[in-house]
mmCIF file of C-alpha atoms and ligand atoms in Angstrom:
data_model
loop_
_atom_site.group_PDB
_atom_site.id
_atom_site.type_symbol
_atom_site.label_atom_id
_atom_site.label_comp_id
_atom_site.label_asym_id
_atom_site.label_seq_id
_atom_site.Cartn_x
_atom_site.Cartn_y
_atom_site.Cartn_z
ATOM 1 C CA MET A 1 -4.990 17.433 59.269
ATOM 2 C CA VAL A 2 -3.733 14.137 57.885
ATOM 3 C CA THR A 3 -0.249 12.811 58.555
ATOM 4 C CA ARG A 4 2.024 11.174 55.989
ATOM 5 C CA LYS A 5 5.330 9.364 56.137
ATOM 6 C CA ILE A 6 7.962 11.197 54.110
ATOM 7 C CA GLU A 7 11.433 9.604 53.987
ATOM 8 C CA GLY A 8 10.510 7.428 56.950
ATOM 9 C CA LYS A 9 9.295 10.256 59.181
ATOM 10 C CA GLU A 10 5.714 11.203 59.996
ATOM 11 C CA TYR A 11 4.646 14.754 59.005
ATOM 12 C CA MET A 12 1.434 16.718 59.381
ATOM 13 C CA ILE A 13 0.145 17.684 55.966
ATOM 14 C CA PRO A 14 -1.356 21.191 55.754
ATOM 15 C CA THR A 15 -5.020 20.881 54.779
ATOM 16 C CA HIS A 16 -4.900 24.093 52.766
ATOM 17 C CA ILE A 17 -1.842 25.583 51.049
ATOM 18 C CA ALA A 18 -1.938 29.059 49.491
ATOM 19 C CA ILE A 19 0.702 29.893 46.891
ATOM 20 C CA ILE A 20 1.890 33.209 45.460
ATOM 21 C CA MET A 21 3.344 31.915 42.205
ATOM 22 C CA ASP A 22 5.940 34.617 41.611
ATOM 23 C CA GLY A 23 9.066 34.991 39.490
ATOM 24 C CA ASN A 24 7.902 33.812 36.046
ATOM 25 C CA GLY A 25 9.297 36.922 34.378
ATOM 26 C CA ARG A 26 12.711 36.777 36.068
ATOM 27 C CA TRP A 27 12.947 33.043 35.383
ATOM 28 C CA ALA A 28 12.426 33.679 31.666
ATOM 29 C CA LYS A 29 14.777 36.674 31.645
ATOM 30 C CA ALA A 30 17.545 34.563 33.169
ATOM 31 C CA LYS A 31 17.129 32.245 30.185
ATOM 32 C CA ASN A 32 17.046 35.110 27.672
ATOM 33 C CA LYS A 33 13.438 34.305 26.858
ATOM 34 C CA PRO A 34 10.366 36.586 26.786
ATOM 35 C CA ARG A 35 8.459 36.978 30.064
ATOM 36 C CA THR A 36 5.462 35.224 28.518
ATOM 37 C CA TYR A 37 7.543 32.051 28.166
ATOM 38 C CA GLY A 38 7.874 32.120 31.947
ATOM 39 C CA HIS A 39 4.116 32.420 32.333
ATOM 40 C CA SER A 40 3.461 29.491 30.057
ATOM 41 C CA GLN A 41 6.007 27.357 31.920
ATOM 42 C CA GLY A 42 4.499 28.520 35.220
ATOM 43 C CA SER A 43 1.019 27.366 34.281
ATOM 44 C CA GLN A 44 2.332 23.883 33.493
ATOM 45 C CA ILE A 45 4.099 23.683 36.833
ATOM 46 C CA LEU A 46 0.823 24.442 38.572
ATOM 47 C CA GLU A 47 -0.747 21.288 37.179
ATOM 48 C CA LYS A 48 2.128 19.162 38.427
ATOM 49 C CA VAL A 49 2.143 20.756 41.872
ATOM 50 C CA CYS A 50 -1.601 20.109 42.243
ATOM 51 C CA GLU A 51 -1.127 16.420 41.480
ATOM 52 C CA GLU A 52 1.800 16.116 43.888
ATOM 53 C CA ALA A 53 -0.009 17.992 46.640
ATOM 54 C CA ASP A 54 -3.074 15.812 46.155
ATOM 55 C CA ASP A 55 -0.902 12.683 46.467
ATOM 56 C CA LEU A 56 0.526 14.006 49.715
ATOM 57 C CA GLY A 57 -2.939 14.512 51.183
ATOM 58 C CA VAL A 58 -3.432 18.276 50.745
ATOM 59 C CA LYS A 59 -7.145 19.080 50.386
ATOM 60 C CA TYR A 60 -7.144 22.711 49.181
ATOM 61 C CA ILE A 61 -4.741 24.791 47.129
ATOM 62 C CA THR A 62 -5.296 28.482 46.466
ATOM 63 C CA VAL A 63 -3.018 30.091 43.915
ATOM 64 C CA TYR A 64 -2.513 33.725 43.014
ATOM 65 C CA ALA A 65 -2.673 33.783 39.226
ATOM 66 C CA PHE A 66 -3.543 37.377 38.309
ATOM 67 C CA SER A 67 -4.002 40.315 40.642
ATOM 68 C CA THR A 68 -6.220 43.373 40.269
ATOM 69 C CA GLU A 69 -2.926 45.313 40.045
ATOM 70 C CA ASN A 70 -1.546 43.118 37.238
ATOM 71 C CA TRP A 71 -3.823 44.946 34.741
ATOM 72 C CA GLY A 72 -1.257 47.733 34.975
ATOM 73 C CA ARG A 73 1.384 45.651 33.135
ATOM 74 C CA PRO A 74 2.173 46.342 29.452
ATOM 75 C CA LYS A 75 -0.721 45.420 27.175
ATOM 76 C CA ASP A 76 1.152 42.666 25.344
ATOM 77 C CA GLU A 77 1.929 40.904 28.633
ATOM 78 C CA VAL A 78 -1.687 41.205 29.842
ATOM 79 C CA ASP A 79 -2.925 39.900 26.484
ATOM 80 C CA ALA A 80 -0.528 36.962 26.648
ATOM 81 C CA LEU A 81 -1.654 36.155 30.198
ATOM 82 C CA MET A 82 -5.322 36.225 29.132
ATOM 83 C CA LYS A 83 -4.559 33.945 26.198
ATOM 84 C CA LEU A 84 -2.831 31.510 28.513
ATOM 85 C CA LEU A 85 -5.735 31.738 30.921
ATOM 86 C CA ARG A 86 -8.238 30.889 28.175
ATOM 87 C CA LYS A 87 -6.243 27.769 27.356
ATOM 88 C CA PHE A 88 -5.830 26.834 31.011
ATOM 89 C CA LEU A 89 -9.566 27.157 31.722
ATOM 90 C CA LYS A 90 -10.476 25.042 28.695
ATOM 91 C CA ASP A 91 -7.887 22.297 29.363
ATOM 92 C CA SER A 92 -8.750 22.217 33.049
ATOM 93 C CA ILE A 93 -12.187 20.652 32.625
ATOM 94 C CA LYS A 94 -10.773 17.391 31.273
ATOM 95 C CA LYS A 95 -7.839 17.320 33.670
ATOM 96 C CA ALA A 96 -9.985 18.178 36.669
ATOM 97 C CA LYS A 97 -12.351 15.330 35.868
ATOM 98 C CA LYS A 98 -9.462 12.927 35.452
ATOM 99 C CA ASN A 99 -8.028 13.877 38.856
ATOM 100 C CA SER A 100 -11.432 14.394 40.503
ATOM 101 C CA MET A 101 -10.423 17.987 41.211
ATOM 102 C CA ARG A 102 -12.888 20.730 42.041
ATOM 103 C CA VAL A 103 -11.967 24.145 40.648
ATOM 104 C CA ARG A 104 -13.217 27.479 42.019
ATOM 105 C CA ILE A 105 -12.244 30.920 40.815
ATOM 106 C CA ILE A 106 -12.011 33.765 43.326
ATOM 107 C CA GLY A 107 -11.686 37.438 42.520
ATOM 108 C CA SER A 108 -13.751 40.125 40.874
ATOM 109 C CA ARG A 109 -15.858 39.098 37.893
ATOM 110 C CA ASN A 110 -15.682 42.646 36.539
ATOM 111 C CA ASN A 111 -13.319 43.535 33.664
ATOM 112 C CA LEU A 112 -13.090 39.946 32.429
ATOM 113 C CA ASP A 113 -13.996 39.231 28.797
ATOM 114 C CA ALA A 114 -17.347 37.499 28.280
ATOM 115 C CA ASP A 115 -15.810 34.270 26.936
ATOM 116 C CA ILE A 116 -13.464 34.006 29.942
ATOM 117 C CA LEU A 117 -16.397 34.485 32.295
ATOM 118 C CA GLU A 118 -18.298 31.790 30.458
ATOM 119 C CA SER A 119 -15.361 29.362 30.735
ATOM 120 C CA ILE A 120 -15.054 30.108 34.457
ATOM 121 C CA ILE A 121 -18.714 29.337 35.083
ATOM 122 C CA LYS A 122 -18.532 26.171 32.980
ATOM 123 C CA LEU A 123 -15.402 24.924 34.754
ATOM 124 C CA GLU A 124 -16.876 25.616 38.186
ATOM 125 C CA ASN A 125 -20.203 23.983 37.370
ATOM 126 C CA GLU A 126 -18.729 20.888 35.791
ATOM 127 C CA THR A 127 -16.310 20.241 38.655
ATOM 128 C CA ALA A 128 -18.485 21.355 41.594
ATOM 129 C CA HIS A 129 -19.388 17.773 42.562
ATOM 130 C CA LEU A 130 -15.815 16.414 42.452
ATOM 131 C CA THR A 131 -14.432 15.357 45.792
ATOM 132 C CA GLY A 132 -10.636 15.323 45.339
ATOM 133 C CA LEU A 133 -8.384 18.342 45.758
ATOM 134 C CA THR A 134 -10.085 21.749 45.599
ATOM 135 C CA LEU A 135 -8.090 24.204 43.507
ATOM 136 C CA GLN A 136 -8.986 27.853 44.031
ATOM 137 C CA ILE A 137 -7.553 30.191 41.431
ATOM 138 C CA ALA A 138 -7.297 33.846 42.408
ATOM 139 C CA LEU A 139 -7.934 35.640 39.177
ATOM 140 C CA ASN A 140 -8.480 39.365 38.862
ATOM 141 C CA TYR A 141 -8.108 39.075 42.613
ATOM 142 C CA GLY A 142 -7.130 41.665 45.183
ATOM 143 C CA SER A 143 -7.836 41.243 48.850
ATOM 144 C CA ARG A 144 -8.937 44.837 49.382
ATOM 145 C CA ASN A 145 -11.272 44.533 46.407
ATOM 146 C CA GLU A 146 -12.699 41.294 47.891
ATOM 147 C CA LEU A 147 -13.244 42.938 51.283
ATOM 148 C CA VAL A 148 -14.984 45.965 49.767
ATOM 149 C CA ARG A 149 -17.213 43.746 47.624
ATOM 150 C CA ALA A 150 -18.066 41.682 50.705
ATOM 151 C CA MET A 151 -18.932 44.844 52.613
ATOM 152 C CA LYS A 152 -21.170 46.046 49.812
ATOM 153 C CA SER A 153 -23.082 42.742 49.565
ATOM 154 C CA MET A 154 -23.542 42.817 53.303
ATOM 155 C CA MET A 155 -24.933 46.350 53.163
ATOM 156 C CA ILE A 156 -27.382 45.305 50.443
ATOM 157 C CA ASP A 157 -28.602 42.438 52.650
ATOM 158 C CA ILE A 158 -29.073 44.896 55.499
ATOM 159 C CA LYS A 159 -31.011 47.254 53.251
ATOM 160 C CA ASP A 160 -33.166 44.323 52.062
ATOM 161 C CA GLU A 161 -33.659 43.319 55.719
ATOM 162 C CA LYS A 162 -32.074 39.900 55.208
ATOM 163 C CA LEU A 163 -29.437 40.738 57.806
ATOM 164 C CA THR A 164 -29.406 42.887 60.922
ATOM 165 C CA LEU A 165 -26.528 44.893 62.362
ATOM 166 C CA GLU A 166 -26.555 42.628 65.428
ATOM 167 C CA GLN A 167 -26.015 39.545 63.254
ATOM 168 C CA ILE A 168 -22.727 40.823 61.850
ATOM 169 C CA ASP A 169 -19.850 38.877 63.357
ATOM 170 C CA GLU A 170 -16.698 37.225 61.993
ATOM 171 C CA ALA A 171 -18.470 34.019 61.009
ATOM 172 C CA ASN A 172 -21.245 35.897 59.220
ATOM 173 C CA PHE A 173 -18.816 38.258 57.524
ATOM 174 C CA GLU A 174 -16.864 35.308 56.093
ATOM 175 C CA LYS A 175 -19.965 34.195 54.245
ATOM 176 C CA TYR A 176 -19.619 37.279 52.055
ATOM 177 C CA LEU A 177 -16.024 36.556 51.050
ATOM 178 C CA ASP A 178 -15.109 34.803 47.782
ATOM 179 C CA THR A 179 -13.547 32.005 49.859
ATOM 180 C CA GLN A 180 -16.751 31.255 51.753
ATOM 181 C CA GLY A 181 -16.960 27.642 52.854
ATOM 182 C CA ILE A 182 -13.227 27.032 52.375
ATOM 183 C CA PRO A 183 -11.054 26.633 55.508
ATOM 184 C CA GLU A 184 -8.267 29.182 56.091
ATOM 185 C CA PRO A 185 -4.855 28.345 54.601
ATOM 186 C CA ASP A 186 -2.494 26.560 57.017
ATOM 187 C CA LEU A 187 0.581 27.360 54.958
ATOM 188 C CA LEU A 188 1.435 30.164 52.521
ATOM 189 C CA ILE A 189 4.252 29.686 50.027
ATOM 190 C CA ARG A 190 5.743 32.604 48.077
ATOM 191 C CA THR A 191 8.395 31.894 45.482
ATOM 192 C CA SER A 192 11.077 34.168 43.974
ATOM 193 C CA GLY A 193 12.476 35.617 47.191
ATOM 194 C CA GLU A 194 9.845 38.320 47.731
ATOM 195 C CA HIS A 195 8.531 38.601 51.283
ATOM 196 C CA ARG A 196 5.236 40.399 50.871
ATOM 197 C CA LEU A 197 1.551 39.594 50.412
ATOM 198 C CA SER A 198 0.882 41.823 47.394
ATOM 199 C CA ASN A 199 -2.806 42.110 48.346
ATOM 200 C CA PHE A 200 -3.422 38.346 48.686
ATOM 201 C CA LEU A 201 -5.957 36.886 51.174
ATOM 202 C CA LEU A 202 -5.407 39.528 53.894
ATOM 203 C CA TRP A 203 -8.310 38.265 55.996
ATOM 204 C CA GLN A 204 -7.783 34.542 55.415
ATOM 205 C CA LEU A 205 -4.042 34.495 56.224
ATOM 206 C CA ALA A 206 -4.456 35.893 59.758
ATOM 207 C CA TYR A 207 -2.941 32.776 61.408
ATOM 208 C CA THR A 208 -1.225 31.103 58.456
ATOM 209 C CA GLU A 209 2.450 30.025 58.564
ATOM 210 C CA PHE A 210 4.588 31.647 55.838
ATOM 211 C CA TYR A 211 7.257 29.842 53.801
ATOM 212 C CA PHE A 212 9.477 31.795 51.407
ATOM 213 C CA THR A 213 11.795 30.318 48.823
ATOM 214 C CA GLU A 214 14.294 31.960 46.469
ATOM 215 C CA LYS A 215 13.234 29.607 43.676
ATOM 216 C CA TYR A 216 11.290 31.133 40.797
ATOM 217 C CA TRP A 217 7.846 29.606 40.308
ATOM 218 C CA PRO A 218 8.698 27.674 37.095
ATOM 219 C CA ASP A 219 11.454 25.880 39.080
ATOM 220 C CA PHE A 220 9.121 24.897 41.923
ATOM 221 C CA ASP A 221 8.889 21.130 42.309
ATOM 222 C CA LYS A 222 8.002 18.286 44.646
ATOM 223 C CA ASP A 223 11.256 18.675 46.629
ATOM 224 C CA GLU A 224 10.429 22.302 47.290
ATOM 225 C CA LEU A 225 6.870 21.379 48.289
ATOM 226 C CA ILE A 226 8.224 18.838 50.759
ATOM 227 C CA LYS A 227 10.675 21.423 52.130
ATOM 228 C CA ALA A 228 7.745 23.757 52.755
ATOM 229 C CA ILE A 229 5.802 20.977 54.510
ATOM 230 C CA LYS A 230 8.822 20.153 56.697
ATOM 231 C CA TYR A 231 9.180 23.828 57.585
ATOM 232 C CA PHE A 232 5.469 23.896 58.482
ATOM 233 C CA ASN A 233 6.020 20.960 60.830
ATOM 234 C CA GLN A 234 8.706 22.885 62.728
ATOM 235 C CA ARG A 235 6.336 25.721 63.497
ATOM 236 C CA GLU A 236 4.341 25.879 66.700
ATOM 237 C CA ARG A 237 0.959 27.389 65.928
ATOM 238 C CA ARG A 238 -0.296 29.187 69.011
ATOM 239 C CA PHE A 239 -3.315 31.147 67.706
ATOM 240 C CA GLY A 240 -2.752 33.785 70.381
ATOM 241 C CA GLY A 241 -2.468 31.252 73.214
ATOM 242 C CA VAL A 242 0.652 30.331 75.186
HETATM 243 C C1 LIG B 301 4.130 35.894 38.588
HETATM 244 O O1 LIG B 301 5.329 36.142 37.918
HETATM 245 C C2 LIG B 301 2.953 35.746 37.637
HETATM 246 C C3 LIG B 301 2.072 36.914 37.569
HETATM 247 C C4 LIG B 301 2.101 37.942 38.360
HETATM 248 C C5 LIG B 301 1.039 36.885 36.552
HETATM 249 P P1 LIG B 301 5.769 37.605 37.553
HETATM 250 O O2 LIG B 301 5.247 37.945 36.199
HETATM 251 O O3 LIG B 301 5.394 38.562 38.613
HETATM 252 O O4 LIG B 301 7.350 37.450 37.478
HETATM 253 P P2 LIG B 301 8.413 38.456 38.059
HETATM 254 O O5 LIG B 301 8.081 38.675 39.490
HETATM 255 O O6 LIG B 301 8.289 39.710 37.262
HETATM 256 O O7 LIG B 301 9.708 37.768 37.876
HETATM 257 C C1 LIG B 302 1.678 38.874 42.910
HETATM 258 O O1 LIG B 302 2.863 38.976 42.208
HETATM 259 C C2 LIG B 302 0.577 38.452 42.001
HETATM 260 C C3 LIG B 302 0.697 37.145 41.423
HETATM 261 C C4 LIG B 302 1.613 36.258 41.685
HETATM 262 C C5 LIG B 302 -0.326 36.798 40.468
HETATM 263 P P1 LIG B 302 3.355 40.367 41.612
HETATM 264 O O2 LIG B 302 4.647 40.088 40.948
HETATM 265 O O3 LIG B 302 2.299 40.999 40.797
HETATM 266 O O4 LIG B 302 3.555 41.236 42.942
HETATM 267 P P2 LIG B 302 4.573 42.392 43.264
HETATM 268 O O5 LIG B 302 4.455 43.384 42.151
HETATM 269 O O6 LIG B 302 5.929 41.772 43.302
HETATM 270 O O7 LIG B 302 4.160 42.914 44.588
HETATM 271 MG MG1 LIG B 303 6.303 39.197 40.317
#
C-alpha cells in the first residue's frame, strides 16, 4: 500500500477500492428529471473518480454498474442503461489509452447483446497491456451467480481430470472467480445511504473495510473520496488476529 500526503498529513492509500455506485435514480428524481438522466450523470462521474483515484495512488477500482437483478427493472430503464453502456464501452478505449488504464469486465456473459459482448472483448484486449489503474466493471454481475459459475467450471475441470478434489483450496478456488488475479478490495464505498451488499463481491469482501455515505453517486467527488480514505486510515484491520 502506498502512502500519500493529503493536506499535510500522511495517509495509507487503499490499493483496491470497490464502489457500489447507488442513488442515480433518487438523485435525478430530486431534480425532477428522469431516472436515466441520473444514470448518464453517474457514468460521467465514474470517469472523474477513476482519474482522481489514480492520481492518489489507487491501483484497482471495481465498480458495480449493473446487477443480475437489475434486469427486473422496467424495460425502458434497462434499455436506457444498455444504450449508455454501449457508449461507455466505445468511449472507454480512447480514454483508457490516454490514462494508461486497463479495463476488465466481470459478471456473466450470458444475456448480453452480441454487439455489447464484442465491445467488451475489444476493450479488454486493447487495454490488457496498460499498466496504470485497473478498472473492473461489474456488469450483469451477481456474486451468487459468479460463485455458481466458478463451481461449475471447477466441476468440469474435475471431470476432465485437470483438477483433483484434494487440490481444491481457497487459493485454487479463487482462480475460478471473475476477479482472478486481482487483489481483494481494501475499501468498499456505497453511496446513497444504503447499508447492504446487494449481491456484490461476497467472497472478495471478506476482510474489506466498509464506508457508507449519504451522497448520491452523481454527487460523489474528490472530497468524498478523500473522506473515505481518511475513514479507512482510522480503521485497524485485524484479519482475525488480536
Ligand atoms: C444505481 O442507481 C445504478 C444502477 C443500479 C444501475 P439506482 O438506479 O439504483 O438509483 P436509486 O437507488 O434507485 O436511486
Ligand atoms: C446495486 O444497486 C447495483 C448497482 C449499483 C449496479 P441497486 O439499487 O440495484 O440495489 P438495491 O436494489 O438497492 O439492493
Ligand atoms: Mg439503487
